[in-house]
Coordinates of C-alpha atoms and ligand atoms in Angstrom, one line a residue:
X1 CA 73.4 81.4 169.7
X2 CA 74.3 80.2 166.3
X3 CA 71.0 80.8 163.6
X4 CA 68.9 78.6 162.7
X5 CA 69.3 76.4 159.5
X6 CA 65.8 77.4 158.5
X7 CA 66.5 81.2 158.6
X8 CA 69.5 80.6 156.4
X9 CA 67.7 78.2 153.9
X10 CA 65.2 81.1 153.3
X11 CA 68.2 83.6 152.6
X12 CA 70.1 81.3 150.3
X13 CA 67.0 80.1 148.3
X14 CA 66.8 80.6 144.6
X15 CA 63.8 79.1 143.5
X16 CA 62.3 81.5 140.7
X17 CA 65.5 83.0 140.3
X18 CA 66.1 81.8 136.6
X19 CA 62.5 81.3 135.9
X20 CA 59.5 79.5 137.5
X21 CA 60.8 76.2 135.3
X22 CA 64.3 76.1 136.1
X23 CA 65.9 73.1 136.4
X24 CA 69.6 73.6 136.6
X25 CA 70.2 76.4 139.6
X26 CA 73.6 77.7 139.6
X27 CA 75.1 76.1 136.5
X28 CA 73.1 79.0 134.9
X29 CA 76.2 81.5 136.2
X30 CA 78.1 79.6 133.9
X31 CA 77.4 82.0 130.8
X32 CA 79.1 81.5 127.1
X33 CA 81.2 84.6 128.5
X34 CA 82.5 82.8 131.6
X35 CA 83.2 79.5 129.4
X36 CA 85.7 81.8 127.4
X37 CA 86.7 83.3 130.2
X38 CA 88.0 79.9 132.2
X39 CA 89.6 78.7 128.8
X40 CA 92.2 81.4 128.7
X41 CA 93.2 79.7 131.8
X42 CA 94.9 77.1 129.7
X43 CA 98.8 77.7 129.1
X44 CA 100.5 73.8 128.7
X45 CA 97.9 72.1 127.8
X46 CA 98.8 69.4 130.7
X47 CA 95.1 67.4 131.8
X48 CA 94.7 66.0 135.0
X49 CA 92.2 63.5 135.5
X50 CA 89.6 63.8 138.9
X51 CA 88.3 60.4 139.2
X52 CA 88.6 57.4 141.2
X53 CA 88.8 54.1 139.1
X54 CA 85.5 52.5 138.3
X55 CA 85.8 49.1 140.1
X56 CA 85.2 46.4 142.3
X57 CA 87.7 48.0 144.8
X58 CA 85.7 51.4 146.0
X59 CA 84.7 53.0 149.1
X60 CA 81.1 51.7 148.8
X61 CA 79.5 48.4 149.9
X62 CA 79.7 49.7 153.7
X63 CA 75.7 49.4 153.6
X64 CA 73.0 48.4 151.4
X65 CA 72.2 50.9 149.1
X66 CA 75.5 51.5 147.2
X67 CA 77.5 48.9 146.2
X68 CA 81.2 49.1 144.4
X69 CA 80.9 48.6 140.3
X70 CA 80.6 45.4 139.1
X71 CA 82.0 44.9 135.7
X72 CA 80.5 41.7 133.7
X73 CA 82.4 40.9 130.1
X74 CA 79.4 40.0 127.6
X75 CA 81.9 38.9 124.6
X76 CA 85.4 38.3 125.2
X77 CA 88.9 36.1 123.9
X78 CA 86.8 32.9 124.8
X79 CA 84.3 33.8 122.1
X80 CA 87.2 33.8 119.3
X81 CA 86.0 30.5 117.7
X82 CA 82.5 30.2 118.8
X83 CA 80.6 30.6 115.6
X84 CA 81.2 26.9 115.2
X85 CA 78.6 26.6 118.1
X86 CA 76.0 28.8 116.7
X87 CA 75.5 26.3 113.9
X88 CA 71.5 25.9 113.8
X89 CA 71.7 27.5 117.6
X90 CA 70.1 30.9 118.8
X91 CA 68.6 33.7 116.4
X92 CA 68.8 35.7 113.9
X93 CA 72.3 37.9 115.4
X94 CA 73.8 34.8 116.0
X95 CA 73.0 34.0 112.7
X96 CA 75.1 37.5 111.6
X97 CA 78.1 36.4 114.2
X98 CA 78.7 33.1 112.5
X99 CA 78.9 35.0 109.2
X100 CA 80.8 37.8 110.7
X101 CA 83.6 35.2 112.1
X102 CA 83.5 33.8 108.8
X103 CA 86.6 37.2 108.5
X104 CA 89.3 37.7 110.8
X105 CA 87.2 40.6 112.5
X106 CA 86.4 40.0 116.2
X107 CA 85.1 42.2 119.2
X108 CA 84.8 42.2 122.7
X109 CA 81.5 43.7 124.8
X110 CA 80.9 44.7 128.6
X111 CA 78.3 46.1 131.2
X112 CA 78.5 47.9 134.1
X113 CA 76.4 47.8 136.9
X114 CA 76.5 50.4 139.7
X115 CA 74.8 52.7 141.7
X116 CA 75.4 56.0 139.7
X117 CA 76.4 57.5 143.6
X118 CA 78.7 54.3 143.7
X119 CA 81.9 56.6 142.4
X120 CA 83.5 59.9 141.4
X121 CA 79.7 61.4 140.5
X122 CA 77.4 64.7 140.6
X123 CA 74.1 64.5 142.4
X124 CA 71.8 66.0 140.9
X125 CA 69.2 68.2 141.6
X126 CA 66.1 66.0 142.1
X127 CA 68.9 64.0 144.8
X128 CA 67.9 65.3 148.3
X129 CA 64.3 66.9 149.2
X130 CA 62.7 68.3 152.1
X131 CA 59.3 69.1 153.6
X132 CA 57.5 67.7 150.6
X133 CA 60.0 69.9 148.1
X134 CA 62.5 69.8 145.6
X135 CA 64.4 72.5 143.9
X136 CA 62.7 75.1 142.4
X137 CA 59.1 73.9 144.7
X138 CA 58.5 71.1 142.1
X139 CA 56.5 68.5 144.1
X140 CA 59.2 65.6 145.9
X141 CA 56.3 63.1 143.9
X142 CA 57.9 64.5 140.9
X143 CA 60.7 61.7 141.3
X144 CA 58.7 58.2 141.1
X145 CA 58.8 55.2 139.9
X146 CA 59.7 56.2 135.9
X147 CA 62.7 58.6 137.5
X148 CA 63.1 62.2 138.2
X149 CA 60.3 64.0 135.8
X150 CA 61.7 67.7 137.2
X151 CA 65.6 68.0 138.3
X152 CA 67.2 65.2 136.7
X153 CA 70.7 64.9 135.9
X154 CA 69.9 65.0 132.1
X155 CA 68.8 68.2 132.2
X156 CA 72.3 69.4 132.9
X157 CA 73.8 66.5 130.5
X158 CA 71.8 68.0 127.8
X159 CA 73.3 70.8 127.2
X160 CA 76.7 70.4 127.8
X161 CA 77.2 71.5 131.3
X162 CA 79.7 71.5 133.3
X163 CA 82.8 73.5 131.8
X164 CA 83.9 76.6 133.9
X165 CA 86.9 77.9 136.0
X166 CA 87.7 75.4 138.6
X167 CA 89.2 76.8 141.6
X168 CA 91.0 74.3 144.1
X169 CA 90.8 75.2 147.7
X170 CA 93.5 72.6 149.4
X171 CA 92.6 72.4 152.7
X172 CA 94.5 69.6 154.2
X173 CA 98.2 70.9 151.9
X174 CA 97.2 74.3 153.5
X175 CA 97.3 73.0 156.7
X176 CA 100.8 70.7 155.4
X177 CA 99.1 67.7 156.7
X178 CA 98.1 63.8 154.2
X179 CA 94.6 64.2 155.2
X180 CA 92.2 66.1 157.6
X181 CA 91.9 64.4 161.2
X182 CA 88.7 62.6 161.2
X183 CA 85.4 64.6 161.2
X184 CA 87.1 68.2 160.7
X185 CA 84.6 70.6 160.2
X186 CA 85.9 73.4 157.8
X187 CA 84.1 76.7 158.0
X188 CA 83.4 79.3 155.6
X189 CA 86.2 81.2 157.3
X190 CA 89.1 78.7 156.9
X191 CA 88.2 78.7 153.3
X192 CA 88.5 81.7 153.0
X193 CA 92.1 81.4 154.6
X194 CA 93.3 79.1 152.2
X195 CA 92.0 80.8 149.5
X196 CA 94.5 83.9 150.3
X197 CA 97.2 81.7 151.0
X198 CA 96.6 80.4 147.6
X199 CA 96.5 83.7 146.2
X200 CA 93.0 82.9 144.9
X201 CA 89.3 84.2 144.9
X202 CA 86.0 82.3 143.8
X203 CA 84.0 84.0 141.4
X204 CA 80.7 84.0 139.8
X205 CA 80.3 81.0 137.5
X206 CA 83.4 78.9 139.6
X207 CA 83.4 75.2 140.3
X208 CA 84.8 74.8 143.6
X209 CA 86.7 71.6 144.9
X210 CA 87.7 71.4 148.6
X211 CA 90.3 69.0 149.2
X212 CA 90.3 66.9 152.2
X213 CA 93.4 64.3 151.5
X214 CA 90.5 61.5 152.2
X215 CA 91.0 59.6 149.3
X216 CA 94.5 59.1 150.8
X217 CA 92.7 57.7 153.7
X218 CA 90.8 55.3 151.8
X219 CA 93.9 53.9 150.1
X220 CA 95.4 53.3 153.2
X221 CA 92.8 51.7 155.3
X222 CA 90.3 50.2 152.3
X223 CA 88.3 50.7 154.9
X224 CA 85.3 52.4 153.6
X225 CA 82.6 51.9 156.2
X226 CA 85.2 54.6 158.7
X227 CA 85.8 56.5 155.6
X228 CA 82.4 57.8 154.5
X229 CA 81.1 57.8 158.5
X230 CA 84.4 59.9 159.9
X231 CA 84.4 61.5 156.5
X232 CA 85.8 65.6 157.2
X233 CA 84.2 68.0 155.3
X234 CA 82.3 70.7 155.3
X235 CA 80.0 73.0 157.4
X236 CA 76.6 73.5 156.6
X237 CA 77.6 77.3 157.3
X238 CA 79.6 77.1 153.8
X239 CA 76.5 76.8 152.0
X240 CA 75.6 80.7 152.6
X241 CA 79.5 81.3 151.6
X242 CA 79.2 79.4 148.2
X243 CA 75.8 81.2 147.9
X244 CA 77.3 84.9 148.3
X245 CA 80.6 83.7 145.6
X246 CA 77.7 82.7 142.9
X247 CA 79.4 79.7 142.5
X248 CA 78.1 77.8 139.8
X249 CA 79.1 74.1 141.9
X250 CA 80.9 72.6 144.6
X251 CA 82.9 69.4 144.8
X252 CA 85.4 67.1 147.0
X253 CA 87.3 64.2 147.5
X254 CA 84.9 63.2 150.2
X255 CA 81.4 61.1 150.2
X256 CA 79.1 64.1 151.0
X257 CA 80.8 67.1 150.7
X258 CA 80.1 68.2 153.9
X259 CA 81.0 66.9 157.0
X260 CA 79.5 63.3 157.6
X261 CA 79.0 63.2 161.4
X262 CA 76.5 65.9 160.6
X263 CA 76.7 69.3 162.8
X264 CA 73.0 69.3 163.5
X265 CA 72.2 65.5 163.9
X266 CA 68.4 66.7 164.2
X267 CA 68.2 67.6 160.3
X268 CA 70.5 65.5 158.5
X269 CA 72.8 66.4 156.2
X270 CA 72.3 70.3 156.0
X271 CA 74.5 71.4 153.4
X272 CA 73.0 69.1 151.0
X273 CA 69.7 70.4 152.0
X274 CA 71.1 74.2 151.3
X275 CA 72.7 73.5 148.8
X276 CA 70.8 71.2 146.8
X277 CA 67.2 71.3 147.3
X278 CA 67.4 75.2 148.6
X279 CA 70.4 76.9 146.5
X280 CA 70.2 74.3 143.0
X281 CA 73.7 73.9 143.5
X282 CA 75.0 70.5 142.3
X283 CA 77.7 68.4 144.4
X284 CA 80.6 66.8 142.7
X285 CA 81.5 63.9 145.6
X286 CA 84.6 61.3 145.8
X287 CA 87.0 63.2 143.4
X288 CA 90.6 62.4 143.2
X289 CA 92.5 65.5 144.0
X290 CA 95.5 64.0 144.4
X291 CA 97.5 64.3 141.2
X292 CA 95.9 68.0 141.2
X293 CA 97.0 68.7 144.2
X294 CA 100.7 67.8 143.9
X295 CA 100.4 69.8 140.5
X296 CA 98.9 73.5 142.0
X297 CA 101.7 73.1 144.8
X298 CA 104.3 72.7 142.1
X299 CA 103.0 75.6 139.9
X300 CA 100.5 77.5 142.3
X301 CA 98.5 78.0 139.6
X302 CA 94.5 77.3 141.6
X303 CA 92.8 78.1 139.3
X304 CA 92.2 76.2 135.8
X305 CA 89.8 75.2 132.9
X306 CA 87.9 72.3 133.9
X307 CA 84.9 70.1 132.2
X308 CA 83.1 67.6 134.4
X309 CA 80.0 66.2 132.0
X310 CA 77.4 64.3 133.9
X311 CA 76.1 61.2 131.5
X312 CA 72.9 61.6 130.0
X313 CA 71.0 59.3 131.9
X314 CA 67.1 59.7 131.6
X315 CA 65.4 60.7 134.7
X316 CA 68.2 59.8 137.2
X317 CA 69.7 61.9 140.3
X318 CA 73.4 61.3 140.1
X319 CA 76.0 60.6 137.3
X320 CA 79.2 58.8 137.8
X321 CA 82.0 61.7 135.9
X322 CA 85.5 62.0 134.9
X323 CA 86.4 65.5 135.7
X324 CA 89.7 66.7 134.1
X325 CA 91.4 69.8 135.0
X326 CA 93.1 71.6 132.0
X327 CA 96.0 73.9 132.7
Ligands
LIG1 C1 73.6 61.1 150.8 O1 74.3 61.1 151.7 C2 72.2 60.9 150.8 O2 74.1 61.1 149.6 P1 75.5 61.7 149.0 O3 76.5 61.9 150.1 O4 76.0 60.6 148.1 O5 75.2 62.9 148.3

């Protein structure tokens, strides 16, 4: 009789662990001495970028809540010679614009607007609750309204987190397959498989990315609504596993992590709930681990420098990232 999620969520839980107002969980393994550590890693030079591209052609838009990117230009070629329309027209920066294009100087502005889970991102902390709770027992009503007052991804943005010793686990080159079959579950024991195939061990302070192959999946169907629902990944049982490594955070090239078609349908999404809300373990979601992949095959060097900043966005529970690896 497997145990109960409950049971584990009481084992795994670190709330007090780095003080009673804690608000960044297991990105406090990564020490000064461990950034120093993962730097010696670097030997070329060579950066490999983690992200997918920020744009109109994502996974999302499957449902209502997350949308792909939309990208608006603001100022563009078309504005070249409008200062002759601002004559007597619109305020006083208008007023600096027709003065500015009196020179040959002219610029071009844009926005953005997406669901900060709409990408390659990190949810943070305050991202998934439970019984009434977040991380660290601050109140779930501590996220209203004006944003996430406790757990927000600021708090990591702040100061500088994340930059640590990435280890890739490659699940689905171990296994000499493009991607996992749909809905493979991957337990704590075939990670650590690949991890001695790789000649590889986590360690305290370690960032570690599970590769599915899904991306591949998406770029071959554009189908994103089978993507995220048939989505491999892994078992809530890893949680426990990433919890006795100390690693510092966990990401993939998947929309949850974990398995999406979710092992105990009753409770949702249990890792997150480990992980997250029980652990204060951050999840790095819809990474590109392709180039990365084709790169540790070639030089079978898993383990690497890598920096992932979240944005400093005020009160909010995700951040869209560009993770590089740095080898
Ligand atoms: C949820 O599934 C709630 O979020 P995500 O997979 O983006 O963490």
């Amino acid at each position: 009789m497997a145990e109960h999620w409950r049971d584990v969520a009481e084992r795994v839980r670190n709330w007090g662990k780095w003080g009673p107002n804690d608000q960044l969980g297991t990105l406090n393994y990564i020490t000064p001495e461990k950034v120093v550590q993962a730097s010696r890693l670097v030997r070329t030079g060579r950066t490999i970028p983690l992200s997918i591209p920020i744009d109109a052609y994502g996974p999302q838009g499957a449902h209502g809540f997350r949308r792909n990117p939309i990208h608006i230009m603001s100022v563009d070629g078309g504005d070249e010679n409008v200062a002759r329309h601002l004559e007597g027209w619109g305020g006083s920066t208008e007023a600096q614009i027709r003065e500015f294009w009196k020179g040959p100087m002219r610029f071009n502005d844009d926005y953005i607007i997406m669901p900060l889970q709409g990408s390659t991102q990190w949810d943070a902390l305050s991202h998934v609750y439970y019984d009434g709770k977040l991380y660290n027992g601050y109140p779930a009503s501590a996220v209203n309204s004006f944003g996430a007052t406790k757990d927000s991804i600021d708090q990591v943005a702040e100061r500088g987190l994340i930059t640590t010793r990435g280890v890739l686990l490659d699940v689905a080159h171990h296994r000499g397959v493009k991607y996992l079959p749909p809905n493979t579950i991957i337990s704590p024991e075939d990670l650590d498989k690949v991890a001695q195939a790789e000649g590889v061990t986590v360690e305290a302070g370690d960032l570690v990315i599970v590769r599915t192959g899904w991306r591949v999946n998406f770029l071959e169907t554009r189908n994103g609504e089978e993507w995220a629902i048939h989505s491999p990944g892994l078992s809530w049982r890893c949680a426990e596993w990433l919890h006795q490594k100390q690693a510092a955070a966990v990401a993939s090239d998947n929309i949850a992590v974990e398995v999406f078609a979710s092992e105990l349908p009753d409770a949702g999404l249990v890792f997150h709930l480990l992980t997250i809300r029980d652990m204060g373990m951050m999840l790095g979601e819809i990474w590109d681990l392709e180039e990365l992949s084709r790169d540790c095959a070639k030089d079978g060097a898993y383990a690497f420098l890598i920096a992932a900043q979240p944005l400093r966005f005020s009160g909010a529970v995700g951040s869209p990232v560009n993770p590089v690896a740095i080898k």
